[in-house]
Tab-separated table of C-alpha atoms in Angstrom:
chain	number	residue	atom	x	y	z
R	1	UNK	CA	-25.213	-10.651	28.854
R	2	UNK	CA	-24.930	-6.864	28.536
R	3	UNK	CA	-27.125	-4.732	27.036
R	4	UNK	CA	-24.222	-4.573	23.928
R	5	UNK	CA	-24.562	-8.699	23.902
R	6	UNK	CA	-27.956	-8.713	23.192
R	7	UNK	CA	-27.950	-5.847	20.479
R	8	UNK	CA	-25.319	-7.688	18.727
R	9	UNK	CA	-27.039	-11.044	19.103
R	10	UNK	CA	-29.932	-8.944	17.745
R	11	UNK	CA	-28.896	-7.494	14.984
R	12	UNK	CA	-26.773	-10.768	13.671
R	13	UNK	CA	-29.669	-12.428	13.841
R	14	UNK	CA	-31.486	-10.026	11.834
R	15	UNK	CA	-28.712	-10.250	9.219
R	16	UNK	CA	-29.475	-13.991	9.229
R	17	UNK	CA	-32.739	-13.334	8.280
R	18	UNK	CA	-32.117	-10.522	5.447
R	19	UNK	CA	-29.609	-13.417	3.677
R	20	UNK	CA	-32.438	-15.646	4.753
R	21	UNK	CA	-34.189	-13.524	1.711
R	22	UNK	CA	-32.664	-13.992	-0.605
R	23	UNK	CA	-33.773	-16.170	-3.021
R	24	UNK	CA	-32.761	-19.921	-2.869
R	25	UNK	CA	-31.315	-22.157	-5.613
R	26	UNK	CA	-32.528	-25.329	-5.903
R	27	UNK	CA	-31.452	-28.623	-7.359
R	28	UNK	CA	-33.414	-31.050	-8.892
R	29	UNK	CA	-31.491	-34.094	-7.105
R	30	UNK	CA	-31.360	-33.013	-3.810
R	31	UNK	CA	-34.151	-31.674	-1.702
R	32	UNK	CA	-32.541	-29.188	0.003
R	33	UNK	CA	-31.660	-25.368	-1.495
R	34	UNK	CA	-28.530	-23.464	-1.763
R	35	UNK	CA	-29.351	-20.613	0.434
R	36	UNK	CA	-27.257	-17.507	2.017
R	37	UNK	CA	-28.216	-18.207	5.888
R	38	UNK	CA	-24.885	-20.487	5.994
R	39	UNK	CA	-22.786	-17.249	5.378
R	40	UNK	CA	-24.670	-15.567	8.288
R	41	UNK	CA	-23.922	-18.422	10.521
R	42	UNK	CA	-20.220	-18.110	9.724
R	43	UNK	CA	-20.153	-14.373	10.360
R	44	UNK	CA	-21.791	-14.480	13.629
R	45	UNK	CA	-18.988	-17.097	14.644
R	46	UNK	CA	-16.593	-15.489	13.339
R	47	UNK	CA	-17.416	-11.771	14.646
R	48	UNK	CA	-19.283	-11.993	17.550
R	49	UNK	CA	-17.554	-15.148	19.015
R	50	UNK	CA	-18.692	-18.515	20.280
R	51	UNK	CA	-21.587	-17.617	22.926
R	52	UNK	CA	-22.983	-14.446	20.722
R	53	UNK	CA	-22.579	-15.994	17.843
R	54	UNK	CA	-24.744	-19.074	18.723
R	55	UNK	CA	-27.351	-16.989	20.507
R	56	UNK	CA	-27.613	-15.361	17.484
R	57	UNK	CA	-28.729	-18.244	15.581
R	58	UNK	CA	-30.692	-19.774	18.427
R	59	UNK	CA	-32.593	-16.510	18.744
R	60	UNK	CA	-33.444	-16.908	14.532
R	61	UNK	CA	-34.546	-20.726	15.166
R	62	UNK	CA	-36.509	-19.486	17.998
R	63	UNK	CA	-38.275	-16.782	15.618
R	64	UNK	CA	-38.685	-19.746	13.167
R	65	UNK	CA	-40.175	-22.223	15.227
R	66	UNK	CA	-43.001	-19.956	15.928
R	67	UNK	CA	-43.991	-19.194	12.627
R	68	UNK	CA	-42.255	-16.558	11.922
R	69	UNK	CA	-40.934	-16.731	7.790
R	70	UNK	CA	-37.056	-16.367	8.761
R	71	UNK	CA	-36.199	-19.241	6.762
R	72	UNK	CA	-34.737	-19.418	2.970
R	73	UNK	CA	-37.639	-18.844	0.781
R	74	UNK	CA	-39.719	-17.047	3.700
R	75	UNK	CA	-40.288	-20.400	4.810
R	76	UNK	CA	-41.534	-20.514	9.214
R	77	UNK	CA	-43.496	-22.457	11.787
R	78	UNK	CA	-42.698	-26.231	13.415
R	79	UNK	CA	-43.100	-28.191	10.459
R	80	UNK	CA	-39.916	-26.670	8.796
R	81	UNK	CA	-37.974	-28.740	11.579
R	82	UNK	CA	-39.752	-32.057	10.293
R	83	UNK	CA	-38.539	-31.472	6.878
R	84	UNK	CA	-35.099	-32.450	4.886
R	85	UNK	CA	-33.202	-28.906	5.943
R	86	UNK	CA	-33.778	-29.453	9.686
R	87	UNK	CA	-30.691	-30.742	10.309
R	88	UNK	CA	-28.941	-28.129	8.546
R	89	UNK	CA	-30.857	-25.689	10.870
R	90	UNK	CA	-30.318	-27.388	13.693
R	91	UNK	CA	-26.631	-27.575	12.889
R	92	UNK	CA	-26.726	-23.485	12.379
R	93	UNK	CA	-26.495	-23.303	16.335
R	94	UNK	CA	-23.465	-25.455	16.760
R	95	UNK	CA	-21.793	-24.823	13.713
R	96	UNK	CA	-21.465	-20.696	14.949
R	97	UNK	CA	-20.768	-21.403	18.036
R	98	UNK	CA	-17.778	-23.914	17.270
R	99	UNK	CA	-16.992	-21.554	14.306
R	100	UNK	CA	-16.321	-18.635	17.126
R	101	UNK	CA	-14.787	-21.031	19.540
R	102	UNK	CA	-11.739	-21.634	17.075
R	103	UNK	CA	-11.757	-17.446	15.976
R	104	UNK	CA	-11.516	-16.808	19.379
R	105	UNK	CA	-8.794	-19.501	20.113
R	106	UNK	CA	-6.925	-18.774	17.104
R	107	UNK	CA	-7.349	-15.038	15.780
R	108	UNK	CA	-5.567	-12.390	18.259
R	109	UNK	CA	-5.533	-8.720	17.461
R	110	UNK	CA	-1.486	-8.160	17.786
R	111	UNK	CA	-0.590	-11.299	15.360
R	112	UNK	CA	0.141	-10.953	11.432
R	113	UNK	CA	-2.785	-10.318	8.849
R	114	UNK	CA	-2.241	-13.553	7.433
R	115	UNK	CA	-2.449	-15.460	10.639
R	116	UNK	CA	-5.798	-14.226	11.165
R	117	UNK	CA	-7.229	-14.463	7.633
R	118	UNK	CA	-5.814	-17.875	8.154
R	119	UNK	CA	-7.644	-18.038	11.416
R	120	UNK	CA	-10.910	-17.311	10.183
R	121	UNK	CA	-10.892	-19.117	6.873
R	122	UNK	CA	-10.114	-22.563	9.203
R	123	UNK	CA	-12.987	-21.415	12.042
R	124	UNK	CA	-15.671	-20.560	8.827
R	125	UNK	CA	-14.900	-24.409	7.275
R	126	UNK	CA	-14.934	-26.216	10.319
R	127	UNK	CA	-17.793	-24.573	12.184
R	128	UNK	CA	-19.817	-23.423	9.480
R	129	UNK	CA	-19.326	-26.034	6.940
R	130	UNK	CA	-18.271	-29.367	8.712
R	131	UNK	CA	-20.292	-28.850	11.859
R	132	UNK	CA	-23.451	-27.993	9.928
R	133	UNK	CA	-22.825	-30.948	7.222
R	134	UNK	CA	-22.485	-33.134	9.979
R	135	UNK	CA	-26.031	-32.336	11.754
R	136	UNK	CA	-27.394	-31.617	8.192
R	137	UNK	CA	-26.149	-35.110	5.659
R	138	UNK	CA	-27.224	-37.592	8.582
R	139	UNK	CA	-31.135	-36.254	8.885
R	140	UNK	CA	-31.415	-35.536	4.971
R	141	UNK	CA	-30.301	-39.623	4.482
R	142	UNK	CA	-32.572	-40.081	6.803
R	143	UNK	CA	-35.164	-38.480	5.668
R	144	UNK	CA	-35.094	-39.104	2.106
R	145	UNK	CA	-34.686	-42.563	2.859
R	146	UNK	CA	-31.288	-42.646	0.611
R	147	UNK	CA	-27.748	-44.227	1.992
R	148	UNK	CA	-26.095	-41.770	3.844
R	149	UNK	CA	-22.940	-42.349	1.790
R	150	UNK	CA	-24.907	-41.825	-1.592
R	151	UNK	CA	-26.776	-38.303	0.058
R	152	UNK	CA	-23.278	-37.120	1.510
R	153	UNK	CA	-21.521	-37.647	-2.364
R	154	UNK	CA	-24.807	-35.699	-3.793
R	155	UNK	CA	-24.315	-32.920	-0.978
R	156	UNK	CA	-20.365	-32.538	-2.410
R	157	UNK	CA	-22.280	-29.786	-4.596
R	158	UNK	CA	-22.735	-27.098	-1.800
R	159	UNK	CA	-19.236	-27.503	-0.978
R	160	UNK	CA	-17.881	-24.797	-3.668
R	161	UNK	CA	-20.478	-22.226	-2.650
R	162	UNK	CA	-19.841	-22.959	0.991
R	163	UNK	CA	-16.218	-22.579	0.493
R	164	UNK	CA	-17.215	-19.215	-0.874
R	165	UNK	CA	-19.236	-18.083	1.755
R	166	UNK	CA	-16.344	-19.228	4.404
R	167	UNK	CA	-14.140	-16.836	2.573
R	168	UNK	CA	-16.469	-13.947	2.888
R	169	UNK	CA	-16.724	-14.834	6.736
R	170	UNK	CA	-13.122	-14.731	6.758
R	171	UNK	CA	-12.910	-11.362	4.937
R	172	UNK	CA	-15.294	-9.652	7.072
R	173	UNK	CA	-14.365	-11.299	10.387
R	174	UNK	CA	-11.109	-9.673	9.559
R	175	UNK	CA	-11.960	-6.320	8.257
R	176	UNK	CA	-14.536	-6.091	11.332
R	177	UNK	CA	-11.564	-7.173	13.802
R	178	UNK	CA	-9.388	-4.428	12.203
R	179	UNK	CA	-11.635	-1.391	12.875
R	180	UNK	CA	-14.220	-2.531	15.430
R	181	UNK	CA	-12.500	-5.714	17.466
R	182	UNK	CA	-16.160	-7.408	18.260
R	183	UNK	CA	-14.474	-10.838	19.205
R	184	UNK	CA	-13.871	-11.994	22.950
R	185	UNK	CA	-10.265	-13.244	23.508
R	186	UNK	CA	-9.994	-16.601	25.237
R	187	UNK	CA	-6.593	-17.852	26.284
């Protein structure tokens, strides 16, 4: 990594954090919060690409596992990982890095405006929603002891904020490719 990498990975993962601060909404139902660290994990995909994107997030887990409060609600230390968001966090790390896999398969600089926005809407859902839903749904059945059918029908109610947060990513992954291309090309 160059010196540029690891300011990048730096400061997305500080951006991580700051959305990290905001406060979280949570449902009654479900143990888990709605929380703005999902749209950092899509923008690191979709701007920095697959490896900066995922050290990124790896370099926020890191932070968190050692007590630091980079978590939703200023929340820090091992025992966030035993709880019912740990999958979800452990899906951030994937979820970027197969979110910047498909921007930097799909999205090139010389190809129409639509294409791309198109690009990065489909990289945001399917690394930063499905890839994280698919670490996250499995350990929260688990853990709240619930079918996984019956906690994946209750988790249905992040999708519209998700989807919200995907098309953010795919606004700013676009805007940032348009005056300051950050994204590695891949053939």
């Amino acid at each position: 990594m160059s010196t540029r990498d690891i300011v990048l990975v730096a400061l997305f993962a500080a951006i991580i954090v700051v959305l990290g601060l905001l406060p979280p909404i949570t449902l009654g139902f479900i143990p888990v919060p709605i929380t703005a660290q999902s749209l950092g994990v899509m923008l690191a995909g979709c701007i920095l690409g697959a490896r900066r994107g995922a050290a990124a997030v790896l370099l926020v887990l890191l932070l968190g596992a050692i007590g630091l409060p980079v978590f939703s609600g200023g929340r820090g230390g091992l025992a966030v990982f035993a709880g019912p968001t740990a999958g979800y966090l452990v899906g951030f790390a994937p979820g970027a890095y197969v979110c910047g896999l498909i921007a930097e398969r799909l999205v090139k600089e010389d190809q129409a405006e639509l294409s791309q926005f198109l690009s990065f809407l489909a990289a945001s859902v399917v690394g930063g929603i499905a890839v994280v839903y698919l670490f996250g749904i499995p350990w929260l059945a688990y853990m709240s002891g619930k079918a996984f059918f019956g906690t994946a029908a209750a988790s249905l109610v992040f999708l519209p904020g998700d989807l919200i947060k995907a098309f953010v990513a795919m606004l700013a992954g676009r805007a940032v490719l348009a005056g300051y291309p950050l994204l590695p090309q891949r053939a």
